Coordinates of C-alpha atoms in Angstrom, one line a residue:
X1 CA -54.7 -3.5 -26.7
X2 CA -57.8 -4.9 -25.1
X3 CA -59.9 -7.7 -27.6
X4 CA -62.7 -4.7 -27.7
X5 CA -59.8 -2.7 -28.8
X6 CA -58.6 -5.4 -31.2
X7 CA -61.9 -6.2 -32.8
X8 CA -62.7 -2.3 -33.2
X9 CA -59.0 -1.6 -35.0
X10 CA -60.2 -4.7 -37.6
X11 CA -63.3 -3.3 -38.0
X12 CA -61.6 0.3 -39.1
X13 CA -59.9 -1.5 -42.2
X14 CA -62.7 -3.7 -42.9
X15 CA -65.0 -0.4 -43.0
X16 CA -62.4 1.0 -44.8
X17 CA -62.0 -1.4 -47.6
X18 CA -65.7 -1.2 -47.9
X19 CA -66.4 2.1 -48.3
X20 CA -63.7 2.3 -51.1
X21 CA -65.3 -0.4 -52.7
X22 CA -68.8 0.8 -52.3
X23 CA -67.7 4.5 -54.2
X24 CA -65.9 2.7 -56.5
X25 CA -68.8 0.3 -57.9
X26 CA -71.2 3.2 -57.3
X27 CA -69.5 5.0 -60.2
X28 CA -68.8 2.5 -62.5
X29 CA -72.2 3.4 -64.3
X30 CA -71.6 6.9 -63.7
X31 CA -68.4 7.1 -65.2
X32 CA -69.0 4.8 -68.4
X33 CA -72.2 6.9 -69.5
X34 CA -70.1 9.6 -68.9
X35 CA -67.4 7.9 -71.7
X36 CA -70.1 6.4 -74.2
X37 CA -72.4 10.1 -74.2
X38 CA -70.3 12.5 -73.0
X39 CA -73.1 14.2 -70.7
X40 CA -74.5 13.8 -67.4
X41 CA -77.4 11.9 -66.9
X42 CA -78.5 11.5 -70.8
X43 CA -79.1 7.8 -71.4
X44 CA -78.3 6.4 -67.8
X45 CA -77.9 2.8 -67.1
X46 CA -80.5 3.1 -64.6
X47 CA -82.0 5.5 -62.1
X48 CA -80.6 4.1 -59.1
X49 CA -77.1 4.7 -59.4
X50 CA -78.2 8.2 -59.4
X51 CA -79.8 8.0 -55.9
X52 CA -75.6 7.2 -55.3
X53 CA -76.4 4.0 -52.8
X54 CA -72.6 3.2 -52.9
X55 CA -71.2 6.6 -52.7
X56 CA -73.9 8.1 -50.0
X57 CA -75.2 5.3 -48.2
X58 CA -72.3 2.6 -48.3
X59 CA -69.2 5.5 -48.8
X60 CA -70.1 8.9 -46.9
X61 CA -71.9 7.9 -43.9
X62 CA -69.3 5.6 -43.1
X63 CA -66.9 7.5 -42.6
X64 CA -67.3 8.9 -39.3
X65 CA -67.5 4.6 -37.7
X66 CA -64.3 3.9 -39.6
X67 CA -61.9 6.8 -38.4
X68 CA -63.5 6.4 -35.1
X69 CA -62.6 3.0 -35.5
X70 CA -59.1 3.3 -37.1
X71 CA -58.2 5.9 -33.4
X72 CA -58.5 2.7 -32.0
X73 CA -55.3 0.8 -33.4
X74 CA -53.1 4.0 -31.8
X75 CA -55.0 4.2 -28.8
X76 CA -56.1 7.5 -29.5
X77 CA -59.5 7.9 -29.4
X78 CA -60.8 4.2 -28.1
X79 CA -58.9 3.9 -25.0
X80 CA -61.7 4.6 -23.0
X81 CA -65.2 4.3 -22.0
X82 CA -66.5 7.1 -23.5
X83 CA -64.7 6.7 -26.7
X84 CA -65.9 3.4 -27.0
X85 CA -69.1 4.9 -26.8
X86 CA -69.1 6.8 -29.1
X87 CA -67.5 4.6 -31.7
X88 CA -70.9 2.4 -31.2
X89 CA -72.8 5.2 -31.5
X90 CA -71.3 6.3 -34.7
X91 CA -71.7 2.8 -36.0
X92 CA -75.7 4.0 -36.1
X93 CA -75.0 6.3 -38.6
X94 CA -73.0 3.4 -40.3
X95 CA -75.9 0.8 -40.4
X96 CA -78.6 3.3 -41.6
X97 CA -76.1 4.0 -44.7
X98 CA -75.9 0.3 -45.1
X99 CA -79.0 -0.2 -44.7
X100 CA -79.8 2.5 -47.4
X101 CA -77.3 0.8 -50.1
X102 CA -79.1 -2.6 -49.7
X103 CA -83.0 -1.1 -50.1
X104 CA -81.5 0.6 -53.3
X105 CA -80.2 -2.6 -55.0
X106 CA -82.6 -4.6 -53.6
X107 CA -84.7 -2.3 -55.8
X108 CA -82.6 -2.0 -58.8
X109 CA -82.3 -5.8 -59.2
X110 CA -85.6 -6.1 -58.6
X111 CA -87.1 -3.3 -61.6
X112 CA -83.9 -3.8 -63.6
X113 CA -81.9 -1.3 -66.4
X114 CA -83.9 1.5 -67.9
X115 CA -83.6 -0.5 -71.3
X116 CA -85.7 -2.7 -69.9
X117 CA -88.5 -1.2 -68.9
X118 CA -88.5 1.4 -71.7
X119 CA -87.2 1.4 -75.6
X120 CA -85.8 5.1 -74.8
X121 CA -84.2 4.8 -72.0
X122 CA -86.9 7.5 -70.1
X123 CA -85.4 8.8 -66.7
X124 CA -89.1 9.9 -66.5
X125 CA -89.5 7.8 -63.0
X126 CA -86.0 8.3 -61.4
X127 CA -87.0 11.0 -59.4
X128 CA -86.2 9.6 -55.7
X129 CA -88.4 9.2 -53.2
X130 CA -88.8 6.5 -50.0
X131 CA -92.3 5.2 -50.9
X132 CA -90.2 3.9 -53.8
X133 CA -88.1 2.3 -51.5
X134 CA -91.1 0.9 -49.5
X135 CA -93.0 -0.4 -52.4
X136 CA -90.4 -3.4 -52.4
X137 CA -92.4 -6.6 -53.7
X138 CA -90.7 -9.4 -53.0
X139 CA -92.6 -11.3 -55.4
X140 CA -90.6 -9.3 -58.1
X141 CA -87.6 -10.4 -57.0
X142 CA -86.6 -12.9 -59.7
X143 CA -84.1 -11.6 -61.9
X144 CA -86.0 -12.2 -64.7
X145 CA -85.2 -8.8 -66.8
X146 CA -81.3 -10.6 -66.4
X147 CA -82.1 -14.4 -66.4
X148 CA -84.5 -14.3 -69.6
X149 CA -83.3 -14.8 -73.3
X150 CA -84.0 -10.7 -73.9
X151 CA -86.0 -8.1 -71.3
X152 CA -86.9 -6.4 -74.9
X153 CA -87.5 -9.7 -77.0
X154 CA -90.0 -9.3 -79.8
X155 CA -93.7 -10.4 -79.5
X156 CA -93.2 -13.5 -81.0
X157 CA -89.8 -14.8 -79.4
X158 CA -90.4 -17.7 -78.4
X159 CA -90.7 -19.0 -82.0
X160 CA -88.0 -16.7 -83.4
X161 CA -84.4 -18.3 -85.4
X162 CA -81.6 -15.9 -86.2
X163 CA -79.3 -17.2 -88.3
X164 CA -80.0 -20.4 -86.9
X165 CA -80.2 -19.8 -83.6
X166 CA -83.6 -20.9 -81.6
X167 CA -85.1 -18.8 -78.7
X168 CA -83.8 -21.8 -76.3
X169 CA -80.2 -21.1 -77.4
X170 CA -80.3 -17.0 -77.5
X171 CA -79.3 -17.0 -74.0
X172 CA -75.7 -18.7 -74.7
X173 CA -75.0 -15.3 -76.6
X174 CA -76.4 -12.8 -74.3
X175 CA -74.4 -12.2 -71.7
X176 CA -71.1 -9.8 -73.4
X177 CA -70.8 -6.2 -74.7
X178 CA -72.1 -7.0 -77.9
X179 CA -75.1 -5.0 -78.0
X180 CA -76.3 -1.4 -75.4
X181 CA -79.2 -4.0 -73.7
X182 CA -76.6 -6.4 -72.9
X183 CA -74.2 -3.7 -71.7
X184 CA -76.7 -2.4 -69.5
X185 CA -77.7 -5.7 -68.1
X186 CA -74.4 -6.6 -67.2
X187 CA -73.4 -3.6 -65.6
X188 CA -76.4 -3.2 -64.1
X189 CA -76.7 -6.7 -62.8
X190 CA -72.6 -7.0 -61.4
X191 CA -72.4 -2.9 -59.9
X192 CA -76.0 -3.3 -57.7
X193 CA -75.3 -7.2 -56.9
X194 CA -71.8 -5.8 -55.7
X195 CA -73.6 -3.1 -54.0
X196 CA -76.0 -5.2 -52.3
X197 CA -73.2 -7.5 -50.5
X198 CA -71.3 -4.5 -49.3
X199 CA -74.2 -3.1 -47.5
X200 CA -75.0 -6.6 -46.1
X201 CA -71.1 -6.6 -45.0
X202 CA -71.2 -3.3 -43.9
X203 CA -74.7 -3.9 -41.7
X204 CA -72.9 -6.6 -40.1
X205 CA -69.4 -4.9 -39.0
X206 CA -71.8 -1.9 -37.8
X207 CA -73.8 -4.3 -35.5
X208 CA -70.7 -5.7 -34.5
X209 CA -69.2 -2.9 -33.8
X210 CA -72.2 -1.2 -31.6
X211 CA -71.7 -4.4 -29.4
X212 CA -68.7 -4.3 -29.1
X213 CA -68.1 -0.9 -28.0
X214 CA -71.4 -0.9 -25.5
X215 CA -68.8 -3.8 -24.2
X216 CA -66.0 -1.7 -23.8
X217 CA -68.4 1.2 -22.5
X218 CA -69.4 -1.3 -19.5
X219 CA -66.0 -3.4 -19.0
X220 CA -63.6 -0.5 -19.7
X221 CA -60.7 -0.7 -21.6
X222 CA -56.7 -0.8 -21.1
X223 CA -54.9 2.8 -19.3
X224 CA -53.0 4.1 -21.6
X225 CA -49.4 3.6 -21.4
X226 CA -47.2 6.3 -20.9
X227 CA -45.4 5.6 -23.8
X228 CA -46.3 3.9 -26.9
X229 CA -43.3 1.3 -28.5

């Protein structure tokens, strides 16, 4: 097995592992609305995990790259020119899914859980479209809907005490399961921050992969062996 060969079999199981992961985080939020309302879509987490950026972007249109890919540790289907070629090319469907799963948690951190941007949870705006996905400020990127003592503190919280405790200290007691807005943050916050990384990882074993195999294309690979030990 040639290095291109190498490096393509390791990108298989890297793709693999990603994908998995990708579906797996994507339904996190799917799943535990399902348990806590017992319905579809009634009081989501958010919009985004709805517009299925792990399961679409980072999980079915990978597929294709990483059983392409996977051929190549048997020498099936990447033990020649052409099927080198075409493992880069499939890696294009691979980086526009990856590129797909960042966009939408780039957006989701950026807007936040529905809880924060409305008192009843309105999927009103959750209707997918890309000029959502190109109306990306980066400006709005700060987290503060997760970082801030509350994203639906009262009016007057700067000057608020419960039971002793000051505005400056609320934040020590925020970040668990026991209220729905601090749920919702945390979920929201660790499934599209999870999200975000494997597209980035993803992005990167596709480029890698469409260089690598326009190498093999050009330098060739090994002739298969007549018999395989």
């Amino acid at each position: 097995m040639t290095c291109c060969e190498g490096w393509t079999s390791c990108n298989g199981f890297s793709l693999l592992f990603l994908l998995i992961l990708g579906i797996v985080l994507n339904a996190i939020p799917l799943i535990l609305n399902f348990v806590d309302e017992g319905k579809v879509f009634h009081n989501p987490i958010s919009c985004f995990e709805w517009w299925f950026p792990g399961i679409i972007g980072a999980g079915v249109m990978v597929i294709p790259a990483t059983t392409m890919s996977l051929a190549a540790r048997k020498r099936a289907c990447c033990n020649n020119r052409t099927g080198m070629f075409l493992s880069s090319l499939l890696n294009v469907i691979t980086v526009i899914g990856a590129v797909y799963c960042m966009l939408v948690s780039i957006l989701a951190l950026s807007e936040g859980p529905l809880i924060c941007n409305s008192q009843e949870n309105s999927t009103f705006n959750c209707e997918f479209s890309f000029k959502n996905l190109s109306d990306i400020d980066p400006d709005s990127f700060n987290l503060q809907w997760f970082f801030s003592e509350s994203c639906v503190a009262p009016p007057d919280f700067d000057n608020l005490t419960i039971n002793g405790v000051t505005a400056s200290d609320w934040r020590k007691h925020t970040l668990n399961f026991d209220s729905e807005e601090n749920k919702h943050r945390v979920i929201h916050f660790s499934v599209f921050l999870g999200l975000l990384l494997v597209g980035i990882l993803e992005l990167l074993f596709g480029l890698s992969q469409m260089a690598i195999g326009f190498l093999g294309c050009l330098c060739g690979v090994t002739k298969r062996r007549s018999r395989i030990v």
